[in-house]
Amino acid sequence: MEKQFSNIYPQKWAQIIILIGFCLILFFFNLSRWDLWNPDEPRYAQVAKEMVTRGDWILMHNNGEVYPDKPPLFFWLIALSSYLWQGFTPFAVRFPAAFFGTLTVLFTFLLGRILFHPRIGFFSGLILATSLQFAYLSIRANIDTTLTFFITASLLCFWYGQNRQEKNKKGGLGRFSIYGFYIGMAFATLAKGPVGFILPLLVTLVYLVLGKDWRGIKEMRLLPGMLLFLGIILCWYLPAVWKGGRGYLNDTLLVHSIHRYSQGWAKLRPIYYYLSDFPINFSPWIVFLPSAFVYAYSRKNLEKRRESLFLTIWFAVIFIFFSLSKGKRTLYLLPLFPAASLLVGGLLYDFIFSQIDHFRQEWVILPIYVLMGTMLVAGAVLPWIVSVKFPSYLNDSFPLVILLLGGSLAMFVLYRFKNHGALFLLLIGIVSAGYFYSTRAIFPHINHSKSARFISQEVTSRIQPGGKLAVYGRVSTAPYNFYTGIVPILNLVGQDNLFQFLSASERVFCLITFDEWRQLQRMADRPEPHLIARHPVGGKDVVLISNRLDQGRNL
């Protein structure tokens, strides 16, 4: 049976076509079925929208003000996508993330071919595409899949160049691929700032130093490479600083890079945060990762020790780098997912096709049983959890329950019959089916409580042209910029500014959380705001208030 399995996809192009088709179904098929959700999607879409509206492709703006938080590459991509797909639709805004998520899967496949074996690359691509966090971010308008692609491309070029040099194959792509390393770093930096060059540079230098490969450091061509890197970056950055002035220079170099990393101002987490966060986000493949690390340095893998070291350093450098940062978000670790997928892919390939009986008994069987047991328990308790916390979604949970219970039992049967290749494909199928069902059925169902579009429609149906809209407290401007088309929206800080705004002689509107509005009602000597509309938006209970009631409307 394993021999038959090994002959299913023998050709490189067949494997590439399968991976592309798999990603098209998984990432692209349902992109337009729900609105843009907080916190990032509406803001990034609004920045790109203002870029197109203003015709300013150098200096980004959000809510009519200069936006120094991120470099321009991702916003250029969204703007280009809006031309391709006729507007800033959810599909157009999310298309770049899905596109670069697919490319990252393909480059992980290529890395697996170069490092180990063609089918290890194929396995690793499937593993990456079905890991929880990577799959989710590939359908969101989020920068991190783009960043991950360019870091992966940069490290692929580094490895290819080093490998060709070691084999003394001068000329051709091998001679010049090291410059692809610096080009990848440049575009990663244009996507998300300094981490775009810090991470791949750290990975490669640590790898070469630990391997005492001084010749490899010399062959990196650091001087011409960094000149190429700076040349690409400065093509945008110099005009941006010229237009934005000293304030923009300070914000981009200090506030949104050094200060954000060393001090943080949001999402402050302890240094051990990712030890509990990463396992969830790399589900379900996390159960195999400890075994993959052990196996990578076992006697069975002596001939692959150099490749395993490269992947381990790739993983460890990024994990440690972001663990040391004050501010942490789950998506920051996404650039290490290709390395983790390749390690797990190598383990599972040898598990299916090689004779590693002793290792298999001790390190592979246990994760399989843990995974089957977890699926069985999750399927059993899911209806109870949903009925308690989200009773209106109980019926939506039943297909997932059937998938988890039936999938775990089918995996057990395949394992008992020692059909390990089919077991792997079944696991891919279970994860893909659950993910596809979520984006096809669950996400559209919960969209009503996640999207800012619905309360924005309340705003646009009442506000007159040129009317004033503000936000206060924990409500941000970007979703309402995007869905109302109003720019700028006033951002009120402090109760005095809010009271002054509501005391205006003309009719004005403000978006505020329900709890904050109730606090205002309890206060004496303040304007009398009127509740106009109320709607949940991404976990917040948001209300629209005004200093006057609607004329001709019964509330």
Coordinates of C-alpha atoms in Angstrom, one line a residue:
M1 CA 0.0 0.0 0.0
E2 CA 2.8 2.5 0.8
K3 CA 4.4 1.6 -2.5
Q4 CA 1.2 2.5 -4.3
F5 CA 1.0 5.7 -2.3
S6 CA 4.5 6.7 -3.2
N7 CA 3.6 6.5 -6.9
I8 CA 0.5 8.8 -6.7
Y9 CA 2.4 12.0 -7.4
P10 CA 5.8 11.1 -8.8
Q11 CA 6.3 14.2 -11.0
K12 CA 7.3 17.7 -9.8
W13 CA 4.7 19.5 -11.9
A14 CA 1.9 17.2 -10.8
Q15 CA 2.8 18.1 -7.2
I16 CA 2.9 21.8 -7.9
I17 CA -0.5 21.7 -9.7
I18 CA -2.0 19.8 -6.8
L19 CA -0.7 22.3 -4.3
I20 CA -1.9 25.2 -6.3
G21 CA -5.4 23.6 -6.7
F22 CA -5.5 22.8 -3.1
C23 CA -4.7 26.4 -2.1
L24 CA -7.2 27.8 -4.6
I25 CA -10.0 25.9 -2.9
L26 CA -8.8 26.5 0.6
F27 CA -7.8 30.2 0.4
F28 CA -9.6 31.8 -2.5
F29 CA -13.0 30.1 -2.9
N30 CA -14.8 31.8 0.0
L31 CA -12.9 35.1 0.3
S32 CA -16.0 37.3 -0.4
R33 CA -18.5 35.6 1.9
W34 CA -18.0 37.9 4.9
D35 CA -17.0 41.5 5.5
L36 CA -13.7 42.9 6.6
W37 CA -13.3 42.3 10.3
N38 CA -11.4 44.2 13.0
P39 CA -8.7 44.9 14.0
D40 CA -6.5 45.0 10.9
E41 CA -8.6 44.4 7.8
P42 CA -10.7 47.6 7.6
R43 CA -7.7 49.7 8.5
Y44 CA -5.4 48.3 5.9
A45 CA -8.2 48.5 3.3
Q46 CA -8.8 52.2 4.3
V47 CA -5.1 53.0 3.9
A48 CA -5.0 51.6 0.4
K49 CA -8.3 53.3 -0.4
E50 CA -7.0 56.7 0.7
M51 CA -3.8 56.0 -1.3
V52 CA -5.9 55.5 -4.5
T53 CA -8.2 58.4 -3.7
R54 CA -5.3 60.9 -3.0
G55 CA -3.1 59.5 -5.8
D56 CA -0.3 59.5 -3.3
W57 CA 1.6 56.2 -3.5
I58 CA 4.6 57.3 -1.4
L59 CA 3.1 58.6 1.9
M60 CA 0.2 56.5 3.3
H61 CA -2.7 58.1 5.0
N62 CA -5.4 56.8 7.4
N63 CA -8.4 58.9 8.4
G64 CA -6.8 61.8 6.5
E65 CA -3.6 61.8 8.5
V66 CA -0.2 60.4 7.7
Y67 CA 0.1 56.7 8.5
P68 CA 3.7 55.9 9.5
D69 CA 2.9 52.5 11.1
K70 CA 3.8 50.3 8.1
P71 CA 5.7 50.5 4.8
P72 CA 3.8 50.7 1.6
L73 CA 4.1 47.3 -0.2
F74 CA 1.0 45.6 1.2
F75 CA -1.1 48.7 0.5
W76 CA 0.3 48.9 -3.0
L77 CA -0.8 45.3 -3.5
I78 CA -4.3 45.9 -2.2
A79 CA -4.6 49.0 -4.4
L80 CA -3.5 47.0 -7.4
S81 CA -5.9 44.2 -6.5
S82 CA -8.8 46.8 -6.3
Y83 CA -8.0 47.6 -10.0
L84 CA -7.9 44.0 -11.0
W85 CA -11.2 43.1 -9.2
Q86 CA -13.1 46.3 -9.7
G87 CA -13.2 47.9 -6.3
F88 CA -12.3 47.4 -2.6
T89 CA -14.4 44.3 -2.2
P90 CA -13.6 41.8 0.5
F91 CA -12.2 39.5 -2.2
A92 CA -10.0 42.2 -3.6
V93 CA -8.7 43.3 -0.2
R94 CA -7.9 39.8 0.8
F95 CA -6.5 38.6 -2.5
P96 CA -2.8 39.6 -1.8
A97 CA -2.8 37.6 1.4
A98 CA -4.2 34.5 -0.3
F99 CA -1.9 34.9 -3.2
F100 CA 1.3 35.2 -1.1
G101 CA 0.0 32.4 1.2
T102 CA -0.2 30.2 -1.9
L103 CA 3.3 31.2 -3.0
T104 CA 4.7 30.5 0.5
V105 CA 3.3 27.0 0.2
L106 CA 5.0 26.5 -3.1
F107 CA 8.3 27.9 -1.9
T108 CA 8.1 25.6 1.1
F109 CA 7.6 22.7 -1.3
L110 CA 10.7 23.9 -3.3
L111 CA 12.7 24.1 -0.1
G112 CA 11.7 20.6 0.9
R113 CA 12.9 19.4 -2.5
I114 CA 16.2 21.1 -2.2
L115 CA 16.8 20.2 1.5
F116 CA 15.5 16.6 1.6
H117 CA 13.3 14.9 -1.0
P118 CA 10.6 16.0 -3.5
R119 CA 7.8 14.2 -1.5
I120 CA 9.0 15.8 1.8
G121 CA 8.5 19.2 0.0
F122 CA 5.0 18.1 -1.0
F123 CA 4.1 16.9 2.5
S124 CA 5.5 20.1 4.0
G125 CA 3.5 22.3 1.6
L126 CA 0.3 20.5 2.6
I127 CA 1.2 20.7 6.3
L128 CA 1.8 24.5 6.1
A129 CA -1.4 25.1 4.2
T130 CA -3.5 23.3 6.8
S131 CA -1.8 24.7 9.9
L132 CA -4.4 26.8 11.8
Q133 CA -2.8 30.2 11.9
F134 CA -1.3 30.1 8.5
A135 CA -4.5 29.1 6.9
Y136 CA -6.5 31.7 8.8
L137 CA -4.1 34.6 7.9
S138 CA -4.1 33.5 4.3
I139 CA -7.8 34.5 4.1
R140 CA -7.4 37.8 6.0
A141 CA -6.2 41.1 4.7
N142 CA -3.1 40.9 6.8
I143 CA 0.5 41.7 6.1
D144 CA 2.1 38.6 7.7
T145 CA 1.6 36.1 4.9
T146 CA 3.3 38.6 2.5
L147 CA 6.1 39.0 5.0
T148 CA 6.4 35.3 5.5
F149 CA 6.6 34.7 1.7
F150 CA 9.5 37.1 1.2
I151 CA 11.4 35.8 4.3
T152 CA 11.0 32.3 3.0
A153 CA 12.1 33.3 -0.5
S154 CA 15.1 35.1 0.9
L155 CA 16.2 32.0 2.9
L156 CA 15.5 29.7 -0.1
C157 CA 17.9 31.9 -2.2
F158 CA 20.5 31.8 0.6
W159 CA 20.4 28.0 0.9
Y160 CA 20.4 27.5 -2.8
G161 CA 23.4 29.8 -3.3
Q162 CA 25.4 28.2 -0.4
N163 CA 24.6 24.7 -1.6
R164 CA 25.7 25.5 -5.2
Q165 CA 28.9 27.1 -3.9
E166 CA 29.8 24.1 -1.8
K167 CA 29.4 21.8 -4.8
N168 CA 31.6 24.2 -6.8
K169 CA 29.0 24.8 -9.4
K170 CA 29.9 28.3 -10.5
G171 CA 27.8 30.3 -12.9
G172 CA 24.2 30.1 -13.7
L173 CA 21.6 30.7 -11.0
G174 CA 23.8 29.3 -8.3
R175 CA 26.3 32.2 -8.6
F176 CA 23.7 35.0 -8.5
S177 CA 21.0 33.5 -6.2
I178 CA 22.6 35.1 -3.1
Y179 CA 21.4 38.4 -4.5
G180 CA 17.9 37.0 -4.4
F181 CA 18.5 36.7 -0.6
Y182 CA 18.9 40.5 -0.4
I183 CA 16.1 41.2 -2.8
G184 CA 13.8 39.1 -0.7
M185 CA 14.9 40.9 2.5
A186 CA 14.2 44.3 0.8
F187 CA 10.6 43.4 -0.2
A188 CA 10.1 41.8 3.3
T189 CA 11.2 45.2 4.8
L190 CA 8.9 47.1 2.4
A191 CA 6.1 44.8 3.7
K192 CA 6.6 45.2 7.4
G193 CA 9.6 47.2 8.3
P194 CA 12.9 46.2 9.9
V195 CA 11.9 42.7 10.9
G196 CA 11.9 42.0 7.1
F197 CA 15.8 42.1 7.1
I198 CA 16.6 41.4 10.7
L199 CA 15.0 37.9 10.8
P200 CA 16.6 36.4 7.6
L201 CA 19.9 38.1 8.3
L202 CA 20.0 36.7 11.9
V203 CA 19.0 33.2 10.7
T204 CA 21.7 33.0 8.1
L205 CA 24.5 34.6 10.2
V206 CA 23.7 32.4 13.3
Y207 CA 23.7 29.3 11.0
L208 CA 27.1 30.2 9.4
V209 CA 28.7 31.1 12.7
L210 CA 27.5 28.0 14.6
G211 CA 28.7 25.9 11.6
K212 CA 32.0 27.8 11.7
D213 CA 31.5 28.4 8.0
W214 CA 33.7 31.5 7.6
R215 CA 34.0 30.9 3.9
G216 CA 30.2 31.0 3.7
I217 CA 30.1 34.4 5.4
K218 CA 32.5 35.7 2.8
E219 CA 30.5 34.3 -0.1
M220 CA 27.4 36.1 1.2
R221 CA 28.7 39.2 -0.6
L222 CA 27.5 41.3 2.3
L223 CA 28.7 44.7 0.9
P224 CA 27.2 44.5 -2.6
G225 CA 24.2 42.7 -1.2
M226 CA 23.4 45.3 1.4
L227 CA 23.9 48.0 -1.2
L228 CA 21.4 46.3 -3.4
F229 CA 19.0 46.0 -0.4
L230 CA 19.4 49.7 0.5
G231 CA 18.9 50.7 -3.1
I232 CA 15.6 49.0 -3.3
I233 CA 14.4 50.4 0.1
L234 CA 15.6 53.9 -0.5
C235 CA 13.7 54.1 -3.8
W236 CA 10.6 54.5 -1.6
Y237 CA 12.0 55.7 1.8
L238 CA 13.9 58.8 0.6
P239 CA 10.8 60.3 -1.2
A240 CA 8.6 59.4 1.8
V241 CA 10.9 61.2 4.3
W242 CA 11.2 64.1 1.9
K243 CA 7.4 64.5 1.9
G244 CA 6.8 63.5 5.5
G245 CA 9.6 65.5 7.1
R246 CA 11.5 64.9 10.4
G247 CA 8.3 63.7 12.1
Y248 CA 7.9 60.9 9.6
L249 CA 11.5 59.9 9.9
N250 CA 11.3 59.8 13.7
D251 CA 8.0 57.8 13.6
T252 CA 9.3 55.1 11.2
L253 CA 12.8 54.7 12.6
L254 CA 12.1 55.0 16.3
V255 CA 8.5 54.9 17.4
H256 CA 7.2 52.1 15.1
S257 CA 10.4 50.0 15.2
I258 CA 12.8 50.3 18.1
H259 CA 10.3 51.6 20.7
R260 CA 7.6 49.2 19.6
Y261 CA 9.9 46.2 20.0
S262 CA 11.8 47.3 23.2
Q263 CA 8.9 49.0 25.1
G264 CA 5.7 48.1 23.4
W265 CA 2.4 50.0 23.9
A266 CA -0.2 47.3 23.2
K267 CA -0.5 43.5 23.6
L268 CA 2.1 43.4 26.4
R269 CA 2.8 39.7 27.2
P270 CA 5.2 37.8 29.4
I271 CA 8.4 36.3 27.8
Y272 CA 6.9 32.8 27.9
Y273 CA 3.7 33.8 26.1
Y274 CA 4.5 32.0 22.8
L275 CA 5.1 28.7 24.7
S276 CA 1.4 28.4 25.1
D277 CA 0.2 30.4 22.1
F278 CA 2.2 28.8 19.3
P279 CA 1.0 25.2 19.9
I280 CA -2.6 26.3 19.4
N281 CA -1.7 28.2 16.2
F282 CA 0.3 25.3 14.7
S283 CA -2.5 22.9 15.3
P284 CA -2.9 20.0 14.4
W285 CA 0.7 19.4 13.4
I286 CA 2.1 20.7 16.7
V287 CA 1.7 17.1 18.2
F288 CA 4.4 15.9 15.8
L289 CA 6.9 18.9 16.2
P290 CA 8.7 17.7 19.4
S291 CA 9.2 14.3 17.7
A292 CA 10.4 16.1 14.5
F293 CA 13.1 17.9 16.5
V294 CA 14.3 14.7 18.2
Y295 CA 14.2 12.8 14.9
A296 CA 16.1 15.5 13.1
Y297 CA 19.2 14.9 15.3
S298 CA 18.8 11.1 15.6
R299 CA 21.4 8.7 14.2
K300 CA 18.9 7.9 11.4
N301 CA 19.3 11.4 10.1
L302 CA 23.1 11.9 10.3
E303 CA 23.3 12.7 6.6
K304 CA 20.7 15.4 6.9
R305 CA 22.2 17.1 10.0
R306 CA 23.2 20.2 8.2
E307 CA 19.7 20.7 6.7
S308 CA 18.1 20.1 10.1
L309 CA 20.4 22.6 11.8
F310 CA 19.3 25.3 9.2
L311 CA 15.6 24.7 9.9
T312 CA 16.2 24.5 13.7
I313 CA 18.0 27.9 13.7
W314 CA 15.3 29.4 11.4
F315 CA 12.7 28.3 13.9
A316 CA 14.6 29.2 17.1
V317 CA 15.9 32.6 16.0
I318 CA 12.4 33.9 15.1
F319 CA 10.8 32.3 18.2
I320 CA 13.4 33.9 20.6
F321 CA 13.4 37.2 18.8
F322 CA 9.7 37.8 19.2
S323 CA 9.6 36.3 22.7
L324 CA 12.1 39.0 23.8
S325 CA 9.8 41.7 22.4
K326 CA 7.5 43.5 24.9
G327 CA 4.6 43.5 22.5
K328 CA 3.4 40.2 21.2
R329 CA 0.7 39.0 18.9
T330 CA -0.1 35.5 17.7
L331 CA 0.6 36.3 14.1
Y332 CA 4.2 37.5 14.7
L333 CA 5.5 33.9 14.6
L334 CA 4.1 33.2 11.2
P335 CA 7.6 33.4 9.4
L336 CA 8.8 30.3 11.3
F337 CA 5.8 28.2 10.1
P338 CA 7.6 27.0 6.9
A339 CA 10.6 25.7 9.0
A340 CA 8.3 23.9 11.4
S341 CA 6.3 22.4 8.5
L342 CA 9.5 21.1 6.8
L343 CA 10.6 19.5 10.1
V344 CA 7.3 17.8 10.5
G345 CA 7.1 16.9 6.8
G346 CA 10.5 15.1 7.0
L347 CA 9.4 13.1 10.1
L348 CA 6.1 12.0 8.5
Y349 CA 7.7 11.1 5.2
D350 CA 10.2 8.8 6.9
F351 CA 7.4 7.5 9.1
I352 CA 5.4 6.5 6.0
F353 CA 8.2 5.3 3.7
S354 CA 11.2 4.4 5.8
Q355 CA 12.1 1.7 8.3
I356 CA 12.3 3.6 11.6
D357 CA 10.5 1.0 13.7
H358 CA 12.1 1.8 17.0
F359 CA 11.7 5.5 16.7
R360 CA 8.2 5.0 15.4
Q361 CA 7.1 3.1 18.5
E362 CA 8.5 5.7 20.9
W363 CA 7.9 9.1 19.2
V364 CA 5.3 8.8 16.4
I365 CA 2.6 6.5 17.7
L366 CA 2.1 8.6 20.8
P367 CA 1.4 11.9 18.9
I368 CA -1.0 10.0 16.6
Y369 CA -3.0 8.7 19.6
V370 CA -2.9 12.1 21.3
L371 CA -4.3 13.6 18.1
M372 CA -7.1 11.0 17.7
G373 CA -8.0 11.3 21.4
T374 CA -8.1 15.1 21.2
M375 CA -10.4 15.0 18.2
L376 CA -12.6 12.5 19.9
V377 CA -12.9 14.6 23.1
A378 CA -13.4 17.8 21.1
G379 CA -16.1 16.3 19.1
A380 CA -17.9 15.0 22.2
V381 CA -17.7 18.3 24.2
L382 CA -18.2 20.8 21.3
P383 CA -22.0 20.7 21.4
W384 CA -22.1 21.4 25.1
I385 CA -19.6 24.3 24.9
V386 CA -21.6 25.8 22.0
S387 CA -24.9 25.4 23.7
V388 CA -23.6 27.2 26.8
K389 CA -21.7 30.1 25.2
F390 CA -23.2 30.4 21.7
P391 CA -26.6 28.7 21.8
S392 CA -27.8 30.3 18.5
Y393 CA -24.9 28.5 16.7
L394 CA -25.6 25.0 18.0
N395 CA -26.9 23.7 14.7
D396 CA -23.8 25.0 12.9
S397 CA -21.6 22.9 15.2
F398 CA -23.0 19.5 14.3
P399 CA -21.1 19.1 11.0
L400 CA -17.9 19.8 12.9
V401 CA -18.9 17.3 15.5
I402 CA -19.5 14.6 12.9
L403 CA -16.2 15.5 11.2
L404 CA -14.2 15.2 14.5
L405 CA -15.8 12.0 15.7
G406 CA -15.9 10.2 12.4
G407 CA -12.4 11.4 11.4
S408 CA -10.8 10.2 14.7
L409 CA -12.4 6.8 14.3
A410 CA -11.4 6.5 10.6
M411 CA -7.8 7.5 11.6
F412 CA -7.8 4.7 14.2
V413 CA -8.9 2.1 11.6
L414 CA -6.3 3.2 9.1
Y415 CA -3.6 3.1 11.7
R416 CA -4.6 -0.3 12.9
F417 CA -4.3 -1.5 9.3
K418 CA -0.9 0.2 9.0
N419 CA -2.0 2.4 6.1
H420 CA 0.1 5.3 7.2
G421 CA 0.0 7.2 3.8
A422 CA -3.8 7.1 3.7
L423 CA -3.9 8.2 7.4
F424 CA -1.8 11.3 6.5
L425 CA -4.1 12.2 3.6
L426 CA -7.1 11.6 5.8
L427 CA -5.8 14.1 8.4
I428 CA -5.2 16.6 5.6
G429 CA -8.8 16.0 4.4
I430 CA -10.3 16.4 7.9
V431 CA -8.5 19.7 8.6
S432 CA -9.3 21.0 5.1
A433 CA -13.0 20.1 5.4
G434 CA -13.3 21.7 8.8
Y435 CA -11.6 24.8 7.6
F436 CA -13.7 25.0 4.4
Y437 CA -16.9 24.5 6.3
S438 CA -15.9 27.3 8.7
T439 CA -15.3 29.8 5.9
R440 CA -18.3 28.7 3.9
A441 CA -20.9 28.5 6.7
I442 CA -19.7 29.7 10.1
F443 CA -17.9 32.9 9.1
P444 CA -20.9 34.3 7.1
H445 CA -23.2 33.3 10.0
I446 CA -21.2 35.3 12.6
N447 CA -20.5 38.2 10.2
H448 CA -23.5 40.1 11.6
S449 CA -21.8 40.4 15.0
K450 CA -18.3 41.0 13.7
S451 CA -18.6 43.5 10.9
A452 CA -18.8 47.3 11.3
R453 CA -20.8 47.6 8.1
F454 CA -24.2 47.3 9.7
I455 CA -23.9 50.1 12.2
S456 CA -22.1 52.2 9.5
Q457 CA -25.3 51.9 7.4
E458 CA -27.2 53.4 10.3
V459 CA -24.7 56.3 10.2
T460 CA -25.0 56.9 6.4
S461 CA -28.8 56.7 6.5
R462 CA -28.9 59.6 9.0
I463 CA -25.9 61.9 8.6
Q464 CA -26.2 64.8 6.1
P465 CA -23.5 65.6 3.6
G466 CA -20.7 67.4 5.5
G467 CA -22.1 66.2 8.8
K468 CA -19.7 65.5 11.7
L469 CA -19.0 61.9 12.9
A470 CA -16.7 61.1 15.9
V471 CA -15.5 58.1 17.7
Y472 CA -14.8 57.9 21.4
G473 CA -12.9 55.6 23.8
R474 CA -12.3 52.1 22.6
V475 CA -13.9 52.6 19.2
S476 CA -11.3 53.2 16.4
T477 CA -11.9 55.2 13.2
A478 CA -10.8 52.8 10.4
P479 CA -13.8 50.5 10.1
Y480 CA -16.1 53.4 9.9
N481 CA -13.9 55.3 7.5
F482 CA -14.1 52.4 5.2
Y483 CA -17.8 51.5 5.5
T484 CA -19.2 55.1 5.7
G485 CA -16.8 56.7 3.3
I486 CA -16.4 59.6 5.8
V487 CA -12.9 61.1 6.1
P488 CA -11.9 62.4 8.5
I489 CA -13.8 61.1 11.5
L490 CA -13.0 62.9 14.7
N491 CA -11.2 60.9 17.4
L492 CA -12.3 62.3 20.7
V493 CA -10.0 61.8 23.7
G494 CA -11.3 62.6 27.2
Q495 CA -14.8 63.4 28.4
D496 CA -14.4 67.1 28.1
N497 CA -13.8 66.8 24.4
L498 CA -16.8 64.5 24.1
F499 CA -19.1 66.9 26.0
Q500 CA -17.9 69.8 23.9
F501 CA -18.6 67.8 20.7
L502 CA -22.1 66.9 21.8
S503 CA -22.8 70.5 22.7
A504 CA -22.5 71.6 19.1
S505 CA -25.4 73.7 17.7
E506 CA -25.7 71.5 14.6
R507 CA -26.6 67.8 14.7
V508 CA -23.5 65.5 15.3
F509 CA -23.0 61.8 15.8
C510 CA -20.6 59.7 17.8
L511 CA -19.8 56.0 18.0
I512 CA -19.1 54.8 21.5
T513 CA -19.3 51.5 23.3
F514 CA -22.5 50.8 25.2
D515 CA -20.7 50.6 28.6
E516 CA -19.1 54.0 28.1
W517 CA -22.5 55.5 27.0
R518 CA -24.1 54.1 30.2
Q519 CA -21.4 55.8 32.2
L520 CA -22.2 59.1 30.6
Q521 CA -25.9 58.8 31.5
R522 CA -25.0 58.5 35.1
M523 CA -23.0 61.8 35.1
A524 CA -24.5 65.1 36.1
D525 CA -24.0 68.4 34.3
R526 CA -23.4 66.9 30.9
P527 CA -25.2 67.1 27.5
E528 CA -28.1 64.7 27.0
P529 CA -27.0 62.2 24.2
H530 CA -29.6 60.2 22.5
L531 CA -29.2 56.5 21.5
I532 CA -29.8 56.2 17.8
A533 CA -28.6 52.6 17.0
R534 CA -26.8 49.7 18.7
H535 CA -25.0 46.8 17.1
P536 CA -22.1 44.4 18.1
V537 CA -18.9 45.0 16.2
G538 CA -16.1 42.4 16.7
G539 CA -16.7 41.7 20.4
K540 CA -17.6 45.3 21.2
D541 CA -21.2 46.5 21.9
V542 CA -21.1 49.7 19.8
V543 CA -23.8 52.4 19.9
L544 CA -24.5 55.4 17.7
I545 CA -25.5 58.5 19.7
S546 CA -26.4 62.0 18.7
N547 CA -27.1 65.3 20.4
R548 CA -30.5 65.3 18.7
L549 CA -33.2 62.7 18.0
D550 CA -34.1 61.6 14.5
Q551 CA -37.0 63.7 13.1
G552 CA -39.9 61.6 12.1
R553 CA -38.5 58.4 13.6
N554 CA -40.1 56.6 16.6
L555 CA -37.3 55.1 18.8

